Amino acid sequence: MLTCRRGLASLCLSARTGAALTMALSLGASACASVVGEHEVETKFLVKPTSQSVFSGWSELSVSEDPNSVDRAELMYIRLEARDSNVPDLTFIKSVSASAVVDGESTVVAKKAPMPTGERIVPLDRVYHDDIRPFFYKDDESGDYTVHVDWEGKVDLTKTIPPEGVWMKVLVAVRIE
């Protein structure tokens, strides 16, 4: 069984000009009947004016079966999307990276910098192409096997962001065989 555990993010942005941005992240839940297959997890967050220029957060993906019982697991993609149609592109984000973390060791799995002009949906560049099963660890509380991903990024505060903020979505897809 594939499940998605709640992610937590403290996403803050600081402006050179004193404008402020804040991001709040909430991770939706997903479940499926079999560990084998393609699975997508969605994360949503709001970018609003505040005084810092960095953001960070985390999310977790869990499976009830030992991932070593399958042949392979791979990251298919990580994609950022502007949910608000009033945003022409994601160039207000300077950079973003995603790292899988096991026992305090981080491995960057995807990143993007800069964001392309005119694109509201932007796939991150996968930098890890090997089997992701080594990133699963046994969660003693739930008994599941979990992948923990830390998110870090920077925002370009010289770009205009609407005062009501911009809702963003991150989609992560994995294939388990």
mmCIF file of C-alpha atoms in Angstrom:
data_model
loop_
_atom_site.group_PDB
_atom_site.id
_atom_site.type_symbol
_atom_site.label_atom_id
_atom_site.label_comp_id
_atom_site.label_asym_id
_atom_site.label_seq_id
_atom_site.Cartn_x
_atom_site.Cartn_y
_atom_site.Cartn_z
ATOM 1 C CA MET A 1 0.000 0.000 0.000
ATOM 2 C CA LEU A 2 1.400 3.406 -0.949
ATOM 3 C CA THR A 3 0.528 6.273 1.338
ATOM 4 C CA CYS A 4 1.599 9.849 1.556
ATOM 5 C CA ARG A 5 2.266 11.271 4.997
ATOM 6 C CA ARG A 6 1.759 14.899 5.837
ATOM 7 C CA GLY A 7 4.612 17.164 4.879
ATOM 8 C CA LEU A 8 5.639 20.265 6.730
ATOM 9 C CA ALA A 9 7.209 23.343 5.324
ATOM 10 C CA SER A 10 8.252 26.646 6.615
ATOM 11 C CA LEU A 11 8.527 28.660 3.469
ATOM 12 C CA CYS A 12 9.671 32.195 3.999
ATOM 13 C CA LEU A 13 10.931 34.797 1.585
ATOM 14 C CA SER A 14 12.748 38.060 2.197
ATOM 15 C CA ALA A 15 12.745 41.080 -0.030
ATOM 16 C CA ARG A 16 15.686 43.365 -0.758
ATOM 17 C CA THR A 17 13.110 46.106 -1.052
ATOM 18 C CA GLY A 18 11.362 45.237 2.211
ATOM 19 C CA ALA A 19 8.365 43.522 0.582
ATOM 20 C CA ALA A 20 7.538 40.280 2.327
ATOM 21 C CA LEU A 21 6.553 36.838 1.173
ATOM 22 C CA THR A 22 5.326 33.837 3.099
ATOM 23 C CA MET A 23 4.644 30.352 1.902
ATOM 24 C CA ALA A 24 2.502 27.778 3.646
ATOM 25 C CA LEU A 25 2.634 24.178 2.498
ATOM 26 C CA SER A 26 0.152 21.403 3.005
ATOM 27 C CA LEU A 27 0.594 17.961 1.551
ATOM 28 C CA GLY A 28 -2.399 15.996 0.340
ATOM 29 C CA ALA A 29 -2.762 12.277 0.956
ATOM 30 C CA SER A 30 -2.761 9.510 -1.605
ATOM 31 C CA ALA A 31 -3.325 5.784 -1.320
ATOM 32 C CA CYS A 32 -3.395 2.831 -3.680
ATOM 33 C CA ALA A 33 -4.064 -0.892 -3.516
ATOM 34 C CA SER A 34 -0.654 -2.122 -4.671
ATOM 35 C CA VAL A 35 2.904 -0.979 -4.084
ATOM 36 C CA VAL A 36 3.730 -1.827 -7.720
ATOM 37 C CA GLY A 37 2.812 0.818 -10.295
ATOM 38 C CA GLU A 38 3.058 4.539 -10.999
ATOM 39 C CA HIS A 39 2.132 6.867 -8.152
ATOM 40 C CA GLU A 40 1.769 10.654 -7.990
ATOM 41 C CA VAL A 41 1.710 12.798 -4.855
ATOM 42 C CA GLU A 42 0.554 16.436 -4.799
ATOM 43 C CA THR A 43 1.825 19.229 -2.552
ATOM 44 C CA LYS A 44 0.193 22.685 -2.452
ATOM 45 C CA PHE A 45 1.585 25.902 -1.012
ATOM 46 C CA LEU A 46 0.779 29.609 -1.040
ATOM 47 C CA VAL A 47 3.369 32.288 -1.831
ATOM 48 C CA LYS A 48 2.467 35.627 -0.175
ATOM 49 C CA PRO A 49 4.418 38.860 0.394
ATOM 50 C CA THR A 50 6.854 38.862 3.432
ATOM 51 C CA SER A 51 10.509 39.701 4.227
ATOM 52 C CA GLN A 52 12.688 36.637 3.468
ATOM 53 C CA SER A 53 13.978 35.009 0.244
ATOM 54 C CA VAL A 54 14.418 31.325 1.112
ATOM 55 C CA PHE A 55 11.995 28.492 1.573
ATOM 56 C CA SER A 56 12.282 24.978 2.934
ATOM 57 C CA GLY A 57 10.037 22.088 3.776
ATOM 58 C CA TRP A 58 9.672 18.332 3.679
ATOM 59 C CA SER A 59 7.361 15.608 2.520
ATOM 60 C CA GLU A 60 7.198 11.866 3.008
ATOM 61 C CA LEU A 61 6.021 8.991 0.882
ATOM 62 C CA SER A 62 5.395 5.632 2.585
ATOM 63 C CA VAL A 63 4.751 2.088 1.424
ATOM 64 C CA SER A 64 3.566 -0.753 3.618
ATOM 65 C CA GLU A 65 5.756 -3.368 1.911
ATOM 66 C CA ASP A 66 9.550 -3.564 2.109
ATOM 67 C CA PRO A 67 10.778 -1.876 -1.109
ATOM 68 C CA ASN A 68 13.462 -4.546 -1.376
ATOM 69 C CA SER A 69 10.622 -6.971 -2.193
ATOM 70 C CA VAL A 70 10.235 -5.294 -5.614
ATOM 71 C CA ASP A 71 12.692 -5.083 -8.511
ATOM 72 C CA ARG A 72 13.123 -1.314 -8.759
ATOM 73 C CA ALA A 73 11.770 2.079 -7.744
ATOM 74 C CA GLU A 74 12.502 5.243 -9.692
ATOM 75 C CA LEU A 75 11.688 8.928 -9.569
ATOM 76 C CA MET A 76 9.716 9.719 -12.722
ATOM 77 C CA TYR A 77 9.370 13.497 -12.291
ATOM 78 C CA ILE A 78 8.907 16.431 -9.962
ATOM 79 C CA ARG A 79 6.891 19.289 -11.441
ATOM 80 C CA LEU A 80 5.969 22.777 -10.173
ATOM 81 C CA GLU A 81 2.739 24.406 -11.339
ATOM 82 C CA ALA A 82 1.201 27.827 -10.772
ATOM 83 C CA ARG A 83 -2.423 27.134 -9.845
ATOM 84 C CA ASP A 84 -3.372 30.792 -10.316
ATOM 85 C CA SER A 85 -4.046 31.859 -13.922
ATOM 86 C CA ASN A 86 -2.974 35.446 -13.136
ATOM 87 C CA VAL A 87 0.687 34.327 -12.918
ATOM 88 C CA PRO A 88 2.424 34.267 -16.343
ATOM 89 C CA ASP A 89 5.339 32.055 -15.242
ATOM 90 C CA LEU A 90 7.434 30.849 -12.288
ATOM 91 C CA THR A 91 10.380 33.214 -12.747
ATOM 92 C CA PHE A 92 9.731 34.606 -9.247
ATOM 93 C CA ILE A 93 11.378 31.359 -8.045
ATOM 94 C CA LYS A 94 15.179 31.627 -8.488
ATOM 95 C CA SER A 95 15.957 28.023 -7.662
ATOM 96 C CA VAL A 96 14.590 24.911 -5.991
ATOM 97 C CA SER A 97 16.126 21.561 -5.038
ATOM 98 C CA ALA A 98 14.749 18.329 -3.613
ATOM 99 C CA SER A 99 16.923 15.956 -1.554
ATOM 100 C CA ALA A 100 16.142 12.469 -0.263
ATOM 101 C CA VAL A 101 17.344 12.126 3.353
ATOM 102 C CA VAL A 102 18.248 8.874 5.127
ATOM 103 C CA ASP A 103 20.005 8.841 8.534
ATOM 104 C CA GLY A 104 20.940 12.504 8.143
ATOM 105 C CA GLU A 105 22.561 11.949 4.730
ATOM 106 C CA SER A 106 21.102 14.042 1.887
ATOM 107 C CA THR A 107 21.149 13.165 -1.801
ATOM 108 C CA VAL A 108 19.887 15.753 -4.289
ATOM 109 C CA VAL A 109 17.359 14.045 -6.567
ATOM 110 C CA ALA A 110 16.035 17.046 -8.563
ATOM 111 C CA LYS A 111 16.643 20.772 -8.988
ATOM 112 C CA LYS A 112 15.892 23.707 -11.256
ATOM 113 C CA ALA A 113 17.455 27.134 -11.775
ATOM 114 C CA PRO A 114 16.441 29.416 -13.310
ATOM 115 C CA MET A 115 12.774 28.949 -14.147
ATOM 116 C CA PRO A 116 11.933 29.409 -17.840
ATOM 117 C CA THR A 117 10.107 32.548 -18.942
ATOM 118 C CA GLY A 118 6.490 32.093 -19.983
ATOM 119 C CA GLU A 119 6.032 28.638 -18.421
ATOM 120 C CA ARG A 120 3.449 28.085 -15.644
ATOM 121 C CA ILE A 121 4.232 24.341 -15.411
ATOM 122 C CA VAL A 122 7.919 23.538 -14.934
ATOM 123 C CA PRO A 123 9.482 20.088 -14.491
ATOM 124 C CA LEU A 124 12.551 20.027 -12.256
ATOM 125 C CA ASP A 125 15.702 18.523 -13.714
ATOM 126 C CA ARG A 126 16.220 15.015 -12.345
ATOM 127 C CA VAL A 127 19.805 14.666 -11.155
ATOM 128 C CA TYR A 128 19.399 11.235 -9.557
ATOM 129 C CA HIS A 129 18.576 8.490 -12.072
ATOM 130 C CA ASP A 130 19.359 5.350 -10.057
ATOM 131 C CA ASP A 131 17.073 3.074 -8.051
ATOM 132 C CA ILE A 132 15.465 5.020 -5.160
ATOM 133 C CA ARG A 133 14.865 1.949 -2.965
ATOM 134 C CA PRO A 134 17.954 2.834 -0.846
ATOM 135 C CA PHE A 135 16.134 6.030 0.216
ATOM 136 C CA PHE A 136 13.350 4.090 1.939
ATOM 137 C CA TYR A 137 13.809 3.528 5.677
ATOM 138 C CA LYS A 138 11.711 1.578 8.183
ATOM 139 C CA ASP A 139 9.429 3.934 10.142
ATOM 140 C CA ASP A 140 9.287 2.433 13.632
ATOM 141 C CA GLU A 141 6.084 4.297 14.538
ATOM 142 C CA SER A 142 3.951 3.150 11.612
ATOM 143 C CA GLY A 143 5.844 0.046 10.482
ATOM 144 C CA ASP A 144 5.867 1.461 6.937
ATOM 145 C CA TYR A 145 8.862 2.101 4.690
ATOM 146 C CA THR A 146 9.269 5.824 4.057
ATOM 147 C CA VAL A 147 11.126 8.179 1.730
ATOM 148 C CA HIS A 148 11.751 11.612 3.311
ATOM 149 C CA VAL A 149 12.371 14.529 0.924
ATOM 150 C CA ASP A 150 13.628 17.966 2.013
ATOM 151 C CA TRP A 151 12.803 20.976 -0.191
ATOM 152 C CA GLU A 152 14.906 24.137 -0.370
ATOM 153 C CA GLY A 153 14.717 27.118 -2.649
ATOM 154 C CA LYS A 154 15.166 30.814 -3.250
ATOM 155 C CA VAL A 155 12.728 33.421 -4.533
ATOM 156 C CA ASP A 156 13.569 36.357 -6.814
ATOM 157 C CA LEU A 157 11.979 39.255 -4.986
ATOM 158 C CA THR A 158 12.611 41.617 -7.882
ATOM 159 C CA LYS A 159 9.691 39.860 -9.598
ATOM 160 C CA THR A 160 6.110 40.928 -8.938
ATOM 161 C CA ILE A 161 3.913 38.612 -6.909
ATOM 162 C CA PRO A 162 0.227 39.472 -6.382
ATOM 163 C CA PRO A 163 -0.514 40.760 -2.845
ATOM 164 C CA GLU A 164 -3.028 37.940 -2.286
ATOM 165 C CA GLY A 165 -0.287 35.442 -3.080
ATOM 166 C CA VAL A 166 0.137 32.648 -5.609
ATOM 167 C CA TRP A 167 -1.049 29.097 -5.018
ATOM 168 C CA MET A 168 1.533 26.597 -6.231
ATOM 169 C CA LYS A 169 1.365 22.839 -6.706
ATOM 170 C CA VAL A 170 4.219 20.327 -6.729
ATOM 171 C CA LEU A 171 3.631 16.914 -8.300
ATOM 172 C CA VAL A 172 6.010 14.039 -7.553
ATOM 173 C CA ALA A 173 5.696 10.794 -9.494
ATOM 174 C CA VAL A 174 7.443 7.491 -8.816
ATOM 175 C CA ARG A 175 7.356 4.125 -10.563
ATOM 176 C CA ILE A 176 7.683 0.969 -8.481
ATOM 177 C CA GLU A 177 8.285 -2.300 -10.351
#
